[in-house]
Short mmCIF file of C-alpha atoms in Angstrom, two decimals:
data_model
loop_
_atom_site.label_atom_id
_atom_site.label_comp_id
_atom_site.label_asym_id
_atom_site.label_seq_id
_atom_site.Cartn_x
_atom_site.Cartn_y
_atom_site.Cartn_z
CA MET A 222 0.00 0.00 0.00
CA ILE A 223 1.29 3.44 -0.95
CA PHE A 224 0.49 6.25 1.47
CA LYS A 225 0.12 9.80 0.24
CA ALA A 226 2.60 12.48 1.25
CA VAL A 227 2.59 13.81 4.81
CA LYS A 228 1.68 17.45 5.35
CA SER A 229 5.01 18.79 6.53
CA ASP A 230 7.27 21.84 6.47
CA PRO A 231 8.86 23.13 4.25
CA TYR A 232 7.56 20.57 1.72
CA ALA A 233 5.18 17.63 1.63
CA TRP A 234 7.16 14.54 2.61
CA PRO A 235 8.49 12.50 0.93
CA TYR A 236 9.61 14.67 -1.93
CA ASP A 237 8.44 12.14 -4.54
CA GLY A 238 4.89 12.04 -3.26
CA GLY A 239 4.37 8.71 -1.51
CA PHE A 240 5.79 6.12 0.86
CA ALA A 241 5.13 2.53 1.92
CA ALA A 242 5.75 0.37 4.95
CA ALA A 243 8.28 -1.68 2.99
CA ASP A 244 10.53 1.29 2.19
CA THR A 245 10.11 3.34 5.37
CA ALA A 246 11.62 2.97 8.84
CA ILE A 247 11.21 4.88 12.06
CA ILE A 248 14.33 5.31 14.17
CA VAL A 249 13.54 5.94 17.83
CA ILE A 250 16.73 7.48 19.14
CA ASP A 251 18.11 7.02 22.65
CA MET A 252 14.92 6.82 24.69
CA GLN A 253 16.99 5.47 27.58
CA THR A 254 16.79 5.91 31.33
CA ASP A 255 20.06 7.85 31.20
CA PHE A 256 18.37 10.49 29.05
CA CYS A 257 14.77 10.56 30.25
CA GLY A 258 14.60 8.62 33.51
CA VAL A 259 14.97 9.49 37.18
CA GLY A 260 18.57 9.03 38.32
CA GLY A 261 19.95 8.89 34.79
CA TYR A 262 22.63 10.97 33.08
CA VAL A 263 20.39 13.92 32.17
CA ASP A 264 18.72 13.93 35.57
CA LYS A 265 22.09 13.85 37.31
CA MET A 266 23.20 16.87 35.26
CA GLY A 267 20.25 18.77 36.73
CA TYR A 268 18.06 19.22 33.65
CA ASP A 269 14.26 19.25 33.63
CA LEU A 270 13.19 15.69 32.85
CA THR A 271 9.75 16.79 31.67
CA LEU A 272 11.41 18.10 28.51
CA THR A 273 13.05 14.80 27.59
CA ARG A 274 10.02 12.76 28.68
CA ALA A 275 7.58 14.84 26.62
CA PRO A 276 8.04 12.69 23.47
CA ILE A 277 7.12 9.40 25.18
CA GLU A 278 3.36 9.45 24.61
CA PRO A 279 3.53 10.77 21.01
CA ILE A 280 6.09 8.09 20.15
CA LYS A 281 3.86 5.41 21.70
CA ARG A 282 0.95 6.53 19.54
CA VAL A 283 3.06 6.49 16.38
CA LEU A 284 4.53 3.05 17.11
CA GLY A 285 1.04 1.77 17.86
CA ARG A 286 0.04 2.68 14.30
CA LEU A 287 3.25 1.78 12.44
CA ARG A 288 3.73 -1.68 13.94
CA PRO A 289 0.55 -3.33 12.64
CA LEU A 290 1.13 -1.78 9.21
CA GLY A 291 4.51 -3.47 8.94
CA PHE A 292 6.84 -0.47 8.99
CA HIS A 293 10.46 -1.10 9.95
CA ILE A 294 10.91 -0.21 13.64
CA MET A 295 14.40 0.59 14.88
CA HIS A 296 15.78 1.82 18.19
CA THR A 297 19.15 3.21 19.21
CA ARG A 298 21.04 3.31 22.49
CA GLU A 299 24.04 5.50 23.16
CA GLY A 300 26.55 3.85 25.45
CA HIS A 301 30.08 2.64 25.82
CA ARG A 302 31.82 -0.66 26.41
CA PRO A 303 32.34 -1.51 30.09
CA ASP A 304 36.10 -1.06 29.69
CA LEU A 305 35.47 2.37 28.09
CA SER A 306 37.79 1.50 25.22
CA ASP A 307 35.41 3.26 22.80
CA LEU A 308 35.06 6.42 24.90
CA PRO A 309 37.13 9.38 23.68
CA ALA A 310 39.06 11.08 26.47
CA ASN A 311 37.64 14.51 25.63
CA LYS A 312 34.05 13.21 25.77
CA ARG A 313 34.64 11.78 29.24
CA TRP A 314 36.39 14.96 30.38
CA ARG A 315 33.50 17.16 29.21
CA SER A 316 30.95 14.97 30.97
CA ARG A 317 32.86 15.25 34.23
CA GLN A 318 32.88 19.05 34.03
CA ILE A 319 29.11 19.02 34.46
CA GLY A 320 29.10 16.51 37.31
CA ALA A 321 28.03 13.36 35.47
CA GLY A 322 31.12 11.58 34.25
CA ILE A 323 30.51 8.89 31.65
CA GLY A 324 31.58 5.58 33.15
CA ASP A 325 31.30 6.88 36.71
CA PRO A 326 28.87 5.32 39.23
CA GLY A 327 25.37 6.79 39.33
CA PRO A 328 21.95 5.94 40.75
CA CYS A 329 21.22 3.75 37.69
CA GLY A 330 24.65 2.11 37.46
CA ARG A 331 27.69 3.37 35.61
CA ILE A 332 26.64 6.32 33.47
CA LEU A 333 26.15 5.56 29.75
CA VAL A 334 27.78 2.14 30.00
CA ARG A 335 26.32 -0.79 28.08
CA GLY A 336 24.56 -3.32 30.25
CA GLU A 337 23.76 -0.90 33.07
CA SER A 338 20.14 -0.14 33.96
CA GLY A 339 20.47 3.52 33.00
CA TRP A 340 21.65 2.59 29.52
CA ASP A 341 18.59 0.54 28.65
CA ILE A 342 15.51 1.80 26.82
CA ILE A 343 12.66 2.90 29.08
CA THR A 344 9.86 0.41 29.73
CA GLU A 345 7.23 2.60 28.07
CA LEU A 346 9.00 2.33 24.72
CA ALA A 347 10.61 -1.09 25.05
CA PRO A 348 11.42 -2.70 21.69
CA LEU A 349 9.31 -5.67 20.66
CA PRO A 350 10.96 -8.96 19.70
CA GLY A 351 12.52 -8.71 16.26
CA GLU A 352 12.85 -4.94 16.23
CA VAL A 353 16.35 -3.69 15.44
CA ILE A 354 18.39 -2.14 18.25
CA ILE A 355 21.48 -0.17 17.26
CA ASP A 356 24.09 0.33 19.96
CA LYS A 357 26.17 3.39 19.17
CA PRO A 358 29.16 4.92 20.97
CA GLY A 359 28.52 8.45 19.71
CA LYS A 360 25.85 10.98 18.87
CA GLY A 361 25.09 9.87 15.32
CA SER A 362 23.38 6.55 14.67
CA PHE A 363 25.53 5.74 11.63
CA CYS A 364 28.92 6.29 13.26
CA ALA A 365 30.63 2.97 14.15
CA THR A 366 27.38 0.97 13.65
CA ASP A 367 25.82 -1.30 11.03
CA LEU A 368 22.67 0.84 10.67
CA GLU A 369 23.24 1.75 7.03
CA LEU A 370 23.89 -1.86 6.07
CA ILE A 371 20.63 -2.94 7.71
CA LEU A 372 18.63 -0.16 6.04
CA ARG A 373 20.08 -0.91 2.60
CA ASN A 374 19.48 -4.65 2.98
CA ARG A 375 15.85 -4.00 3.87
CA GLY A 376 15.27 -1.62 0.97
CA VAL A 377 14.57 1.36 3.21
CA ARG A 378 14.81 4.79 1.59
CA ASN A 379 12.59 6.90 3.83
CA LEU A 380 13.30 7.61 7.50
CA LEU A 381 11.05 8.91 10.26
CA LEU A 382 13.06 10.31 13.16
CA ALA A 383 12.03 10.46 16.81
CA GLY A 384 13.75 10.52 20.20
CA ILE A 385 16.18 12.65 22.13
CA THR A 386 17.75 15.00 22.06
CA THR A 387 16.53 16.95 19.04
CA VAL A 388 19.59 19.14 18.92
CA VAL A 389 22.23 16.44 19.43
CA CYS A 390 21.63 12.74 18.62
CA VAL A 391 18.48 13.19 16.52
CA HIS A 392 19.92 16.08 14.52
CA THR A 393 23.24 14.32 14.00
CA THR A 394 21.48 11.18 12.78
CA MET A 395 19.28 13.18 10.41
CA ARG A 396 22.28 14.96 8.93
CA GLU A 397 24.15 11.67 8.51
CA ALA A 398 21.11 10.07 6.87
CA ASN A 399 20.59 12.99 4.53
CA ASP A 400 24.20 12.78 3.33
CA ARG A 401 23.61 9.09 2.57
CA GLY A 402 20.59 9.86 0.41
CA PHE A 403 17.78 8.87 2.78
CA GLU A 404 14.64 11.01 2.68
CA CYS A 405 14.08 12.20 6.26
CA LEU A 406 11.08 13.42 8.24
CA LEU A 407 11.54 14.57 11.82
CA LEU A 408 8.44 14.22 14.03
CA GLN A 409 8.72 17.33 16.15
CA ASP A 410 6.51 16.30 19.07
CA CYS A 411 8.21 12.90 19.14
CA CYS A 412 11.51 14.63 19.94
CA GLY A 413 12.74 16.68 22.88
CA ALA A 414 15.78 18.48 24.23
CA THR A 415 17.12 19.58 27.60
CA ASP A 416 16.43 23.18 26.53
CA HIS A 417 13.21 23.96 24.65
CA GLU A 418 14.72 26.88 22.77
CA ASN A 419 17.42 24.57 21.46
CA HIS A 420 14.69 22.16 20.33
CA LEU A 421 12.98 24.95 18.39
CA ALA A 422 16.27 26.11 16.89
CA ALA A 423 16.99 22.57 15.69
CA LEU A 424 13.64 22.48 13.90
CA ARG A 425 14.34 25.80 12.20
CA MET A 426 17.72 24.57 11.00
CA ILE A 427 16.12 21.58 9.26
CA LYS A 428 13.59 23.76 7.45
CA MET A 429 16.04 26.35 6.11
CA GLN A 430 17.08 26.38 2.45
CA GLY A 431 13.96 24.54 1.40
CA GLY A 432 14.55 21.67 3.80
CA VAL A 433 18.30 21.27 3.89
CA PHE A 434 18.16 18.00 5.84
CA GLY A 435 14.56 16.97 5.13
CA ALA A 436 11.19 18.02 6.50
CA VAL A 437 9.39 18.47 9.83
CA ALA A 438 5.88 17.36 10.81
CA THR A 439 3.86 16.50 13.90
CA SER A 440 2.87 12.98 14.84
CA GLU A 441 -0.73 13.89 14.01
CA ASP A 442 0.32 14.91 10.49
CA LEU A 443 1.85 11.46 10.04
CA LEU A 444 -1.11 9.62 11.53
CA THR A 445 -3.48 11.55 9.25
CA ALA A 446 -1.48 10.41 6.22
CA LEU A 447 -1.68 6.82 7.47
CA ALA A 448 -5.44 6.93 8.08
#
């Protein structure tokens, strides 16, 4: 089944007028306890968790519609090996300057370390069996992962982007995907940031120059196109 284009800004997405479950994936980025749960990395840094938890319900609604239609569902987790061999020294240093050193003990285990409770995806958005989980050591979902290989093997050409934070991991992934030729749509209410003004700025950056990285829509815009 071919779905008609989503009402989005600055152009109707996708650019060629239609999309299907077989060629479209949603990537739910880093909805982990460390980023949106009590005692996690973001909480320990002192940010307002309501901002990074705001996307949870919109993402749940979107997944509830995409799953039965057969869309490709993918999740990412940012985190490092327990021995921290994939953690750049400057990244660890910067994290310690704000009181939440990556690899250091925290209320949810060692911060941003694979296998710890804080690193795992929150219960509300837990992946279902068979859904792809990409473990990444950096901000972008393509860096040092097999995400592109999986997408190409599945025939995916369109990407829906959700998760946190809009201005860092989501934006980086969208830019990486755009450079690889994927047609990207960011679902603005399915994303969040530790600073709302930064979230809004990230949306504006996508829409400049006629959609330099893709397009932006709300979850309701997408669900209307799928109706």
